[in-house]
Every structure is written in structure tokens, then in C-alpha cells.
Amino acid sequence: MSVPLLDLRAQNDLVRQEVIEGLQDLLNRSSFILGSHVAEFEKEVSVYAHTNYAVGVSSGTDAQLLALMALGVGPGDEVIIPTFTFFSTAGVVARLGATPIFTDIDPLTFNMDSSSLESCISPKTKAIMPVHLFGQLANMPEIMKIANTLKIPVVEDACQSMGARGWGREAGEWGCMSSFSFYPTKNLGAFGDAGLTTILDDESLYKKVKRLRVHGMEPIYVHHEVGINGRLDEFQAMILRAKLKYLESWHEGRIKNASWYLARLSNLDSDRVALPSFSIPNGRHIYNQFTLRIKQGKRDAFRAYLNEHQIGNAVYYPISLHQQPCFEYLGNKKGQFIHSELAASEVVSIPVYPEMSLQQLEEVAVIIESFFQ
Ligand SMILES: Cc1ncc(COP(=O)(O)O)c(C=O)c1O
């Protein structure tokens, strides 16, 4: 039996009728840019993420970019980010002419190592951008304590983690702003690119992000600053609103599958494979990815074995950002962030999507067990 890494068809079937009707309505109204679906979706997400404001934008990358632009990040500034994450977290910093300053990760959670944060701060630090990777929060109490003491703004990269929570708060409820992605593989995915910037409570930041989304324009054809065309399509907002109603049940399905794997695979030799670790008080990991570590240099062989048995898998991410060719100019060295480099050589994500059947879960577990026998 083949098991894909992700199968979106089942969840698309759930919203098929509503999307078709929504599209008919859009065609009838022919209103495609910043209409009622975008406005309503922004309200719905700000309720969901416990923030005062939300601005629908064209991708998670633009959600990050707009947040940093609203803070005035530019040449000469530094933004602190973890080195083990998706490229855009560093890309948006560099695109604004600022310098990404990397931290290593906590090897258990794959998230920013908050104990090294203080040593990265300098007079040039303009923002800290922790990432909630794979569906679990970074150590936000520690990060906020340091940031608040030094009055440095925090922008959460919650692109993979809408609905994750911990220490009594949601992803998006910590920093002054947060970015979310609705790339199709996210727990809430659009039919293309889409994203959203939330603003916790600062109305002036909200107005700024909203204006920057439309070329810094307000009112029409008066430009206060140079922004971007970063709008969320009305069509994508319509789909996201239809899907948002199911998001909690999809999270629960992923959590159930992850718990099943954690129990079923608990007897594997921990010297050879590590299962995901989650121990945040009052927390929720929403398992956008269920990520194993395959040790002793066996990751490639493990992946080849999964591929041979048609079990979907992927590596997020094979190269830490400080080792990317485009960041060579920063002068970071191999061996500088050992936990990130080791993670990049060991991680493999396996199927955890909510519609998986017990038979599919069992198939994945049996193949994994047989590799380690
Ligand atoms: C951690 C992280 N940050 C940022 C992004 C960027 O989002 P998008 O692909 O919607 O631009 C992603 C998306 O893959 C992500 O996983």
C-alpha cells in the first residue's frame, strides 16, 4: 500500500460544494480584490489567534516582509532568527538590506535556542523573529523576557503553526506581530499562495501593515512610503473561510495520528531514531510535520527504504540557513551551529495528515520498524 506524505483531496472534498458556490458568487459579483471575504477572514483569524488585528496578504513570506517593513527594518539593522528553518525567514531580512543574525536551535524542539539569544543582541538589533517550527511554539516565555527587558520587538514566524499554543497562549499572541502562511501544505491551506500578518494590539502598526500591503497608499494614489503589492486574493480568502471551519478537527486528527505513532513506535532504539518531543505546559503541538531524526548517518538509507515501499517522506530542511550559498557573505562557519547542522543531516518528516486511515498509519509504522530490525 502506498501512503503519500500529504493527500489534500479528502479535505478538498469537504469544501468542494461551498467553494463551487463561492466561485459562482465571485463571478457574479466580479469582486476579486480586497472584498468582503478578505475582511471577514481577517476578523475570523484575529479571533482564532487572539490578536486585535489581522491583515490578509499574498503569502507567508510577504506577511513576514510586511511586518519587518512596518518596524522600519532596513540597512544597518540586524534581525535575530534561528538558522534551522524555511529560507524566507532570513530572505525577508536580507531583502530589506538588513543582516540576519543566526541562533542555533534546541535539539529537542528544533526551535530557537533561547539560551543563546542574549549573546546575539547588539545595538543594531531591530527585531527578533523566532519560528514555531513544525507546529510547536518556540520557547516564548524566555524569548519575551529577554526581548521585553531590552525593548526589542518580537515578530513570530507562525507560518507553520496557526493553532499551536503553550503556556496559556496561542501562536501569534506573543510578539507585536506574527506571520502566517496558507501555502497548500499548511494545516490551513489555500488553493495557491496566501498569508496573513497579525498585529497583537498596536493600532498604528496595523494601519502601517495595511497601507504597506497596497504600495504604502492611502487614500487612493497618495503614497506615504514605498510598499508592495501584497494583497490576499478574494478567491483565496473565500476558500480559506470555507476551510477554517474544519481547522480544529484537522488539528485534532493530526494530534491523534501523532499520538498513535508516538505510542506505536516507542520501542524503537533511541540511539538510532528519535521521535518528536513535546512538553510545553498547557500546550498544543499541531503537527504540521511529524519529524523523526534518523541517527548514525542512516538518513539516506532510511529514505530510500521508505521510497522503495512507497511511503511519502520529505526533509525539512537539508541545509541550515547559515550554510546557504547566498549567505556566504555573512562569514558564518561550518560547525558554528552544531545542533542545526546535525538536525539538517538527520530529519525526515513522515505522513501525519488528518485523513490517514488506521491501515495507512499501521503500514507506515510496519515499514519503519522493519528498517530498524
Ligand atoms: C517557517 C516558515 N516561514 C515562512 C514561510 C513562508 O510562507 P510562504 O511559503 O507562504 O511564503 C514558510 C512556508 O513554507 C514556513 O514554513
PDB file of C-alpha atoms and ligand atoms in Angstrom, residues 58-62 64 85-86 88-89 131-133 157-160 179-183 185-186 193-195 288 317, ligand 1:
ATOM      1  CA  SER A  58      -0.308  37.289  -0.644  1.00  0.00           C
ATOM      2  CA  SER A  59       1.957  34.721   1.112  1.00  0.00           C
ATOM      3  CA  GLY A  60       3.632  33.879   4.399  1.00  0.00           C
ATOM      4  CA  THR A  61       6.807  35.419   3.026  1.00  0.00           C
ATOM      5  CA  ASP A  62       5.045  38.732   2.379  1.00  0.00           C
ATOM      6  CA  GLN A  64       6.980  38.411   7.304  1.00  0.00           C
ATOM      7  CA  THR A  85      14.044  26.997   9.251  1.00  0.00           C
ATOM      8  CA  PHE A  86      12.482  27.784   5.886  1.00  0.00           C
ATOM      9  CA  SER A  88      12.117  33.129   3.770  1.00  0.00           C
ATOM     10  CA  THR A  89      12.732  33.894   7.453  1.00  0.00           C
ATOM     11  CA  VAL A 131       9.957  30.435  14.332  1.00  0.00           C
ATOM     12  CA  HIS A 132       7.349  27.973  15.621  1.00  0.00           C
ATOM     13  CA  LEU A 133       8.668  25.099  13.531  1.00  0.00           C
ATOM     14  CA  ASP A 157       7.082  33.305  12.373  1.00  0.00           C
ATOM     15  CA  ALA A 158       3.931  31.249  12.920  1.00  0.00           C
ATOM     16  CA  CYS A 159       3.750  30.221   9.242  1.00  0.00           C
ATOM     17  CA  GLN A 160       3.606  26.504  10.130  1.00  0.00           C
ATOM     18  CA  SER A 179       3.166  35.916  10.180  1.00  0.00           C
ATOM     19  CA  PHE A 180       1.015  33.024   8.986  1.00  0.00           C
ATOM     20  CA  SER A 181       1.230  31.063   5.734  1.00  0.00           C
ATOM     21  CA  PHE A 182      -1.620  29.338   3.931  1.00  0.00           C
ATOM     22  CA  TYR A 183       0.603  27.563   1.417  1.00  0.00           C
ATOM     23  CA  THR A 185       0.649  22.078   2.682  1.00  0.00           C
ATOM     24  CA  LYS A 186      -0.113  24.046   5.845  1.00  0.00           C
ATOM     25  CA  ASP A 193      -0.233  31.186  -2.187  1.00  0.00           C
ATOM     26  CA  ALA A 194      -1.766  33.158   0.680  1.00  0.00           C
ATOM     27  CA  GLY A 195      -0.705  34.550   4.042  1.00  0.00           C
ATOM     28  CA  ASN A 288       2.176  20.400  10.569  1.00  0.00           C
ATOM     29  CA  TYR A 317      15.363  21.298   5.828  1.00  0.00           C
TER      30      TYR A 317
HETATM   31  C1  LIG B   1       8.570  28.567   8.814  1.00  0.00           C
HETATM   32  C2  LIG B   1       8.101  29.229   7.551  1.00  0.00           C
HETATM   33  N1  LIG B   1       8.266  30.553   7.409  1.00  0.00           N
HETATM   34  C3  LIG B   1       7.833  31.184   6.314  1.00  0.00           C
HETATM   35  C4  LIG B   1       7.208  30.519   5.284  1.00  0.00           C
HETATM   36  C5  LIG B   1       6.820  31.276   4.055  1.00  0.00           C
HETATM   37  O1  LIG B   1       5.477  31.108   3.698  1.00  0.00           O
HETATM   38  P1  LIG B   1       5.008  31.126   2.164  1.00  0.00           P
HETATM   39  O2  LIG B   1       5.500  29.883   1.513  1.00  0.00           O
HETATM   40  O3  LIG B   1       3.522  31.195   2.263  1.00  0.00           O
HETATM   41  O4  LIG B   1       5.585  32.351   1.555  1.00  0.00           O
HETATM   42  C6  LIG B   1       7.009  29.153   5.390  1.00  0.00           C
HETATM   43  C7  LIG B   1       6.329  28.404   4.306  1.00  0.00           C
HETATM   44  O5  LIG B   1       6.710  27.372   3.859  1.00  0.00           O
HETATM   45  C8  LIG B   1       7.465  28.479   6.550  1.00  0.00           C
HETATM   46  O6  LIG B   1       7.310  27.157   6.680  1.00  0.00           O
END
